[in-house]
mmCIF file of C-alpha atoms and ligand atoms in Angstrom:
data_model
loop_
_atom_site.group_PDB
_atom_site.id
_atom_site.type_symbol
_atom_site.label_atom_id
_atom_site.label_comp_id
_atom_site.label_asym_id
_atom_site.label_seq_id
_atom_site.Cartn_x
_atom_site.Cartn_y
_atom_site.Cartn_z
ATOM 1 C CA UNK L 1 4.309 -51.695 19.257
ATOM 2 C CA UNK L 2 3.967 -54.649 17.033
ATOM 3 C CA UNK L 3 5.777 -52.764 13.711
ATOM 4 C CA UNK L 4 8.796 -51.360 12.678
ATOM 5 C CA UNK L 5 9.544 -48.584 10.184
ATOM 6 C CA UNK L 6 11.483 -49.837 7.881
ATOM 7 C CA UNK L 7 12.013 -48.056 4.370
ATOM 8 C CA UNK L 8 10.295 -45.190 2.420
ATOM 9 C CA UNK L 9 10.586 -43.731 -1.171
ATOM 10 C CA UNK L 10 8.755 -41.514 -3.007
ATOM 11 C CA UNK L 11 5.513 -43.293 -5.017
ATOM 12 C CA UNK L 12 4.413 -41.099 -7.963
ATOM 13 C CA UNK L 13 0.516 -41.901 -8.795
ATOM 14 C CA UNK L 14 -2.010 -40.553 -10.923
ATOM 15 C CA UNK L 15 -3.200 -38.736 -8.326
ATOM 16 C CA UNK L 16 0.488 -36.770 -7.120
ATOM 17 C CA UNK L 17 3.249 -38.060 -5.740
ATOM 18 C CA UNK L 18 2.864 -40.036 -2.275
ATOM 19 C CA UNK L 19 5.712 -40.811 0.294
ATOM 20 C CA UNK L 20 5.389 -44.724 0.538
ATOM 21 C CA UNK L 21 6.200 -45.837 3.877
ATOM 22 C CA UNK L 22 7.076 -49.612 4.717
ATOM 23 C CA UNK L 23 6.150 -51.274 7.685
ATOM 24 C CA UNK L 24 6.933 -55.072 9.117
ATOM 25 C CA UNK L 25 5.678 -57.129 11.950
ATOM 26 C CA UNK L 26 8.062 -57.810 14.567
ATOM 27 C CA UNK L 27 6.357 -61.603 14.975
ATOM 28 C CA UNK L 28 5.963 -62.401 11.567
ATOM 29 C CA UNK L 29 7.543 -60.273 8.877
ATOM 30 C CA UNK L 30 5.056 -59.843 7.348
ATOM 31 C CA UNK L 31 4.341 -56.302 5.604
ATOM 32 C CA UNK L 32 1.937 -53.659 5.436
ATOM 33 C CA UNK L 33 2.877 -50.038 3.130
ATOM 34 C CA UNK L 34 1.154 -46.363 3.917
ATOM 35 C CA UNK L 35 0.964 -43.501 1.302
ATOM 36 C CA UNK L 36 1.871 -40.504 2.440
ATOM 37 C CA UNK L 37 0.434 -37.179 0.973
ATOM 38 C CA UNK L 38 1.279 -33.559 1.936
ATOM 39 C CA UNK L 39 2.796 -32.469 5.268
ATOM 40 C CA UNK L 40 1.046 -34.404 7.483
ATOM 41 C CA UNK L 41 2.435 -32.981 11.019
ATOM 42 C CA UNK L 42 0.814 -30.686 13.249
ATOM 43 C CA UNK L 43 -2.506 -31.101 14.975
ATOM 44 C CA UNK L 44 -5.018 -30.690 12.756
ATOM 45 C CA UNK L 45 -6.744 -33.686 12.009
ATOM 46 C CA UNK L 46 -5.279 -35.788 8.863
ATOM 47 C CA UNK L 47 -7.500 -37.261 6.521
ATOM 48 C CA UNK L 48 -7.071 -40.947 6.531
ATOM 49 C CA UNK L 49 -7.645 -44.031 5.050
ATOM 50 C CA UNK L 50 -7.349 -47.715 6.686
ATOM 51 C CA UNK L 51 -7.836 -49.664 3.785
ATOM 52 C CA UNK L 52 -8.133 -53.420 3.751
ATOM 53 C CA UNK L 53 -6.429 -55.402 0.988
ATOM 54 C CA UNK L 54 -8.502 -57.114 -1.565
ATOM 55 C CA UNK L 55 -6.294 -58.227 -4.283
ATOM 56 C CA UNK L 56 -9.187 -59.011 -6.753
ATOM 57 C CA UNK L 57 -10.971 -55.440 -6.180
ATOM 58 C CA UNK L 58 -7.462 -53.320 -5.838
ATOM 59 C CA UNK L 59 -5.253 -54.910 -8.521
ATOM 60 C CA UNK L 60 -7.368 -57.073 -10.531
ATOM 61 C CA UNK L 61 -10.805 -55.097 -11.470
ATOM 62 C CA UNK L 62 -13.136 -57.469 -9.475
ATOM 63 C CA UNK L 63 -16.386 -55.576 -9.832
ATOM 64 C CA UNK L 64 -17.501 -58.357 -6.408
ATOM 65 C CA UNK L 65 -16.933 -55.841 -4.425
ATOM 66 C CA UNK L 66 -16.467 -51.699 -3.978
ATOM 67 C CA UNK L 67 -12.395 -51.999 -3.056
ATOM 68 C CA UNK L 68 -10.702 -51.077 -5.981
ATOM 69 C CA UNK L 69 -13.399 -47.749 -6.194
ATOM 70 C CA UNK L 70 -12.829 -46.684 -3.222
ATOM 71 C CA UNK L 71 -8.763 -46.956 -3.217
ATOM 72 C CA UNK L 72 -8.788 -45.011 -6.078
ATOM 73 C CA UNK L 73 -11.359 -42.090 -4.708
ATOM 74 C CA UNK L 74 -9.571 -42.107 -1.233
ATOM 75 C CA UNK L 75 -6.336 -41.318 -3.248
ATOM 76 C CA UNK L 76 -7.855 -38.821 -5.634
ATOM 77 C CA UNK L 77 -9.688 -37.362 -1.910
ATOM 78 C CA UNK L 78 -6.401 -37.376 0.166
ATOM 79 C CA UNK L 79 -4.904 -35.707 -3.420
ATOM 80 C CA UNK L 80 -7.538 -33.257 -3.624
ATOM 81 C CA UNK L 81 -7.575 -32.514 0.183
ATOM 82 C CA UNK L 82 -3.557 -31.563 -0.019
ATOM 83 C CA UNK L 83 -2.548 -33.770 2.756
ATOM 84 C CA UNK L 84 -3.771 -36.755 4.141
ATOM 85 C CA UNK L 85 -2.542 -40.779 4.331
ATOM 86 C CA UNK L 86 -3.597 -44.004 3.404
ATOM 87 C CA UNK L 87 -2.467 -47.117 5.449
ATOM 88 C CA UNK L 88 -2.793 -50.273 2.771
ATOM 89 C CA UNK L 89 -3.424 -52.652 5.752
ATOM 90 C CA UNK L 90 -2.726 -56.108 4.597
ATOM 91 C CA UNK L 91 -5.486 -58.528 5.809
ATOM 92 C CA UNK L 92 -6.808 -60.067 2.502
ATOM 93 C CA UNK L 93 -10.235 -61.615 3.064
ATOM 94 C CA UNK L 94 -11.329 -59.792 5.787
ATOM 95 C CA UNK L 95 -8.152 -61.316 7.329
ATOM 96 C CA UNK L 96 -9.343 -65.325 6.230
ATOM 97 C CA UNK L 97 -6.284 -64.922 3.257
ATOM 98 C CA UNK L 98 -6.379 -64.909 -0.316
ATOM 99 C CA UNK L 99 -7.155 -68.766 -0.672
ATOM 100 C CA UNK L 100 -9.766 -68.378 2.126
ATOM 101 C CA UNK L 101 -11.790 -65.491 0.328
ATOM 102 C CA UNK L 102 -12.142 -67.600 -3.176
ATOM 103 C CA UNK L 103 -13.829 -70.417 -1.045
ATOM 104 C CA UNK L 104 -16.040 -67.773 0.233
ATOM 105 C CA UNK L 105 -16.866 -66.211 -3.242
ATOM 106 C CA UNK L 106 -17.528 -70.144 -4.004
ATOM 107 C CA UNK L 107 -20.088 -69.911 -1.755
ATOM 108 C CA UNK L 108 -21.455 -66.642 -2.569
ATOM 109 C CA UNK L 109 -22.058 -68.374 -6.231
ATOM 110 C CA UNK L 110 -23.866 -71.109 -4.575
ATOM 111 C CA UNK L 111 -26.183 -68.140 -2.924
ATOM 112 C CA UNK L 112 -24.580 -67.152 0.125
ATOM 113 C CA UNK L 113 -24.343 -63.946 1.362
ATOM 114 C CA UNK L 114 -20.907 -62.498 2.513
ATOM 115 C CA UNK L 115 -21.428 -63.074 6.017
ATOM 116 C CA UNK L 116 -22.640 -66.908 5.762
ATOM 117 C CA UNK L 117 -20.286 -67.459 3.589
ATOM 118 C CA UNK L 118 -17.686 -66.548 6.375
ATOM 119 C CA UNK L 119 -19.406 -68.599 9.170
ATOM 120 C CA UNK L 120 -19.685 -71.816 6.770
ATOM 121 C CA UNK L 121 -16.006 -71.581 6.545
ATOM 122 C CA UNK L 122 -15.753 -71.595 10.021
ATOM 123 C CA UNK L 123 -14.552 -67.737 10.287
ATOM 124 C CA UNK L 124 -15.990 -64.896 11.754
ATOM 125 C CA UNK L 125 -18.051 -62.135 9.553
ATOM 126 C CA UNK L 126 -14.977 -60.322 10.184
ATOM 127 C CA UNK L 127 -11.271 -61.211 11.320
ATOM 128 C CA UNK L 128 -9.580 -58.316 10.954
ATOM 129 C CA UNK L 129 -7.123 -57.072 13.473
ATOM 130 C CA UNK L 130 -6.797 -53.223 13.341
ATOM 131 C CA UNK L 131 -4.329 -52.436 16.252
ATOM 132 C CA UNK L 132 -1.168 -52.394 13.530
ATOM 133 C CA UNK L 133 -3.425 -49.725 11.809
ATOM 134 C CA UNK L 134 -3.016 -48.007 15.011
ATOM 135 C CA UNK L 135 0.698 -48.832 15.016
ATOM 136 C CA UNK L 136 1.227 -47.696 11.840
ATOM 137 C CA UNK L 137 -0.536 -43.965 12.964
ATOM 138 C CA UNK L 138 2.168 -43.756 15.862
ATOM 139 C CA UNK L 139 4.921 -44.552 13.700
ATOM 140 C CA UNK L 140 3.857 -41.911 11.317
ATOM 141 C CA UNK L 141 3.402 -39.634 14.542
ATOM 142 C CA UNK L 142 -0.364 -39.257 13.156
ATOM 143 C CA UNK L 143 -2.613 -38.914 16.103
ATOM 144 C CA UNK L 144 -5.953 -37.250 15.100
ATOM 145 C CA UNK L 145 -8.008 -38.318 11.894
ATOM 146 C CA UNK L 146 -11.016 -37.763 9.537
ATOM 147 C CA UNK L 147 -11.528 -40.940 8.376
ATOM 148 C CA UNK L 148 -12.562 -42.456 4.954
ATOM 149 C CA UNK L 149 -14.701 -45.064 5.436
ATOM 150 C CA UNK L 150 -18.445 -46.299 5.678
ATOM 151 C CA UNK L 151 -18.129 -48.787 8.232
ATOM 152 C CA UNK L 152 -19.281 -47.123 11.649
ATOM 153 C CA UNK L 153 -17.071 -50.435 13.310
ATOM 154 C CA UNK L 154 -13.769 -49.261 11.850
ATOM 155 C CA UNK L 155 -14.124 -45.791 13.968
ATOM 156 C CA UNK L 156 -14.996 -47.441 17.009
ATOM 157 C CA UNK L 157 -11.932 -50.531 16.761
ATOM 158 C CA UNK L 158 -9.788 -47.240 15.594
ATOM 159 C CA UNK L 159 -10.830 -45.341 18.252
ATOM 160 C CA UNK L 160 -10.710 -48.402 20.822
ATOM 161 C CA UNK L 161 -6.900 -49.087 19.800
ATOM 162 C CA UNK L 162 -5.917 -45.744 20.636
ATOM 163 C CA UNK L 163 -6.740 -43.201 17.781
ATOM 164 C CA UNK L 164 -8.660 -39.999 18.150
ATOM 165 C CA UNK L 165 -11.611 -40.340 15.413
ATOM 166 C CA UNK L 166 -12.477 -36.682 15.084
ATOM 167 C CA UNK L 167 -14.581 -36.870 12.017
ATOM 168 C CA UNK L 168 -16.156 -40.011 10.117
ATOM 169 C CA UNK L 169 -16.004 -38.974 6.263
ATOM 170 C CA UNK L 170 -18.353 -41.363 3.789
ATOM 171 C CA UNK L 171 -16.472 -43.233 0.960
ATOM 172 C CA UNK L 172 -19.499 -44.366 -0.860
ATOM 173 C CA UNK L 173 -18.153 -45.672 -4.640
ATOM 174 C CA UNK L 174 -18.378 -48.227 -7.217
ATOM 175 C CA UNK L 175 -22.139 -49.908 -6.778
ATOM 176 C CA UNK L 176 -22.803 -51.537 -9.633
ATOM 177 C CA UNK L 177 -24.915 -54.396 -10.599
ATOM 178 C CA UNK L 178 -21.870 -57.040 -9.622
ATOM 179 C CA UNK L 179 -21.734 -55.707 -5.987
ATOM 180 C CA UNK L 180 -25.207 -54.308 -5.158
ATOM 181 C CA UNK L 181 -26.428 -57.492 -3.455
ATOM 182 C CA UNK L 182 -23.007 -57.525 -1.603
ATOM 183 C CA UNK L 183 -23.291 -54.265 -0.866
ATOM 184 C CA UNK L 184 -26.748 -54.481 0.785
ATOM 185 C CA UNK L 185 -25.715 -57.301 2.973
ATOM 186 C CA UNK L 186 -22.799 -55.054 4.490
ATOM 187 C CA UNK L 187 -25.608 -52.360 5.342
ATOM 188 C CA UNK L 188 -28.008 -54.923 6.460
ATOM 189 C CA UNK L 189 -25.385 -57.207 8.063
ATOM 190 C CA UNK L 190 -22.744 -55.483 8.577
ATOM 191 C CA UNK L 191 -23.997 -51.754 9.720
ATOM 192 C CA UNK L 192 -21.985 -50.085 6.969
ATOM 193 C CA UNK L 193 -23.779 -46.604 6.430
ATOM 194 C CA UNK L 194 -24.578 -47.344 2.511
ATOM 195 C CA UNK L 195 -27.053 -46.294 0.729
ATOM 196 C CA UNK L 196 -29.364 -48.901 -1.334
ATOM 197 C CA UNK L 197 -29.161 -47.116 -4.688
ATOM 198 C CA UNK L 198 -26.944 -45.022 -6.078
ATOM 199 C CA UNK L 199 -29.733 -43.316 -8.493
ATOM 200 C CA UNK L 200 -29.597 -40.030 -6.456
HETATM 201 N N1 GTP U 301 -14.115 -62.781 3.609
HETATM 202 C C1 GTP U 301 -14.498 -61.939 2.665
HETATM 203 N N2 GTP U 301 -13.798 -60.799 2.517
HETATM 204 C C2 GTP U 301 -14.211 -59.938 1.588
HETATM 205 C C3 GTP U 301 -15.306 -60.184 0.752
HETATM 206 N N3 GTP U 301 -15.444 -59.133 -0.082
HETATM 207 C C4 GTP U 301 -14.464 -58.264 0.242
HETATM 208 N N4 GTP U 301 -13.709 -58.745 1.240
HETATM 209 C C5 GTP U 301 -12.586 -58.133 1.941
HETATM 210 O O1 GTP U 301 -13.131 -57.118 2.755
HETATM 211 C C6 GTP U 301 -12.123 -56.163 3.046
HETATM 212 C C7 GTP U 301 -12.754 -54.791 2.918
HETATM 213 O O2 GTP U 301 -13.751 -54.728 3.896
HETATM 214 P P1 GTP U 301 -15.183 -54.181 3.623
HETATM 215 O O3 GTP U 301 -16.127 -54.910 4.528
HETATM 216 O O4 GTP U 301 -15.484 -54.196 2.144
HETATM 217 O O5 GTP U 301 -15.132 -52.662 4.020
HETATM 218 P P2 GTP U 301 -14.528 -51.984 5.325
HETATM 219 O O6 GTP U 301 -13.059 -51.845 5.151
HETATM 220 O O7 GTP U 301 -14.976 -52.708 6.555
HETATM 221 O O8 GTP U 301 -15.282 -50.596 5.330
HETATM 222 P P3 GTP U 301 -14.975 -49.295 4.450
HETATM 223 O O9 GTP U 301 -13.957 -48.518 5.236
HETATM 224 O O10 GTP U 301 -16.268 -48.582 4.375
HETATM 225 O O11 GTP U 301 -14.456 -49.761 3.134
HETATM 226 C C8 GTP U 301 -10.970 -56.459 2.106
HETATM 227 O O12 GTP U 301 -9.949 -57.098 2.877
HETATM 228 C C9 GTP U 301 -11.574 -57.438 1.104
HETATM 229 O O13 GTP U 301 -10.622 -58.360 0.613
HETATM 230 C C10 GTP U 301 -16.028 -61.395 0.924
HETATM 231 O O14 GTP U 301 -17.023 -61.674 0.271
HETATM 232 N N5 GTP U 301 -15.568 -62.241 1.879
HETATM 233 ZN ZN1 ZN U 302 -12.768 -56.090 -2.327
#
């Protein structure tokens, strides 16, 4: 266990009121929140969210990339549903860091997609370490999900570190003319399960 549990208060949202639940590493401090919606215990699957922090998509209405979309429709889903939780799992960049991902987005301006971007700077395509996300499941005594998410990689890392995957449910928000190209080299790239166009 690489976490502790450390506070929790109640977050009202647009969406209903959550149960925010505040994690820290043991190693480092640093900290990572979930929102908690519903009664969550029991067995049946919980629908779940791991979602990666992007500053500039979540807080600041980047239209780069589809993060700020799809934390709003996993709340309004996990709202809707009656129960469910979102782990905001704090690995900016792709885990590269804040300062990291504007270099990269330097790059993309120059013409380079997402991926090269991340392998000029030396990086992987992707650095994030999803074994807290696991950690954060066990401390919330959540053991069987449907999760929120388009990237076919996330289940099996998920699954890997320990969680039981039942259901893969599609998250598929926010293309727009800003992120389409960005969006097409996760699919191509990346194997994210995204359709080209959204003119269906
Ligand atoms: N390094 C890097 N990170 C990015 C870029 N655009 C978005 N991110 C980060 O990517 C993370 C989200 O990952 P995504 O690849 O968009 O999606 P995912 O979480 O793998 O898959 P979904 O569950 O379908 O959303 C967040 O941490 C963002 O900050 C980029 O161009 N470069
Ligand atoms: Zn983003």
């Amino acid at each position: 266990m690489q976490l502790k549990r450390v506070a929790q208060a109640t977050l009202p949202t647009p969406w209903g009121d959550f149960l925010m639940v505040g994690f820290e590493e043991i190693k480092t401090g640093k900290d990572h929140v979930a929102l908690v919606y519903g009664d969550i215990s029991g067995e049946t699957p919980v629908l779940a969210r791991v979602h990666s922090e992007c500053l500039t998509g979540d807080a600041l209405f980047s239209l780069r990339c589809d993060c700020g979309f799809q934390l709003e429709a996993a709340l309004n889903a996990i709202a809707t549903e009656g129960r469910g939780v979102l782990l905001y799992h704090r690995q900016e960049g792709r885990n590269i860091g804040l300062l990291n991902k504007i270099r990269a987005y330097a790059l993309q301006d120059q013409g380079l997609d997402t991926v090269e971007a991340n392998l000029r700077l030396g990086f992987a395509a992707d650095e994030r370490d999803f074994t807290l996300c696991a950690d954060m499941f066990s401390l919330l005594d959540v053991h069987a999900v449907r999760l929120l998410t388009n990237n076919p990689r996330k289940v099996r890392v998920l699954a890997d570190a320990g969680i039981n995957i039942t259901e893969r449910v599609p998250l598929e928000v926010g293309r727009n003319p800003k992120n389409s190209g960005y969006l097409d080299t996760k699919a191509l790239k990346m194997g994210h399960l995204l359709h080209p166009h959204n003119d269906d």
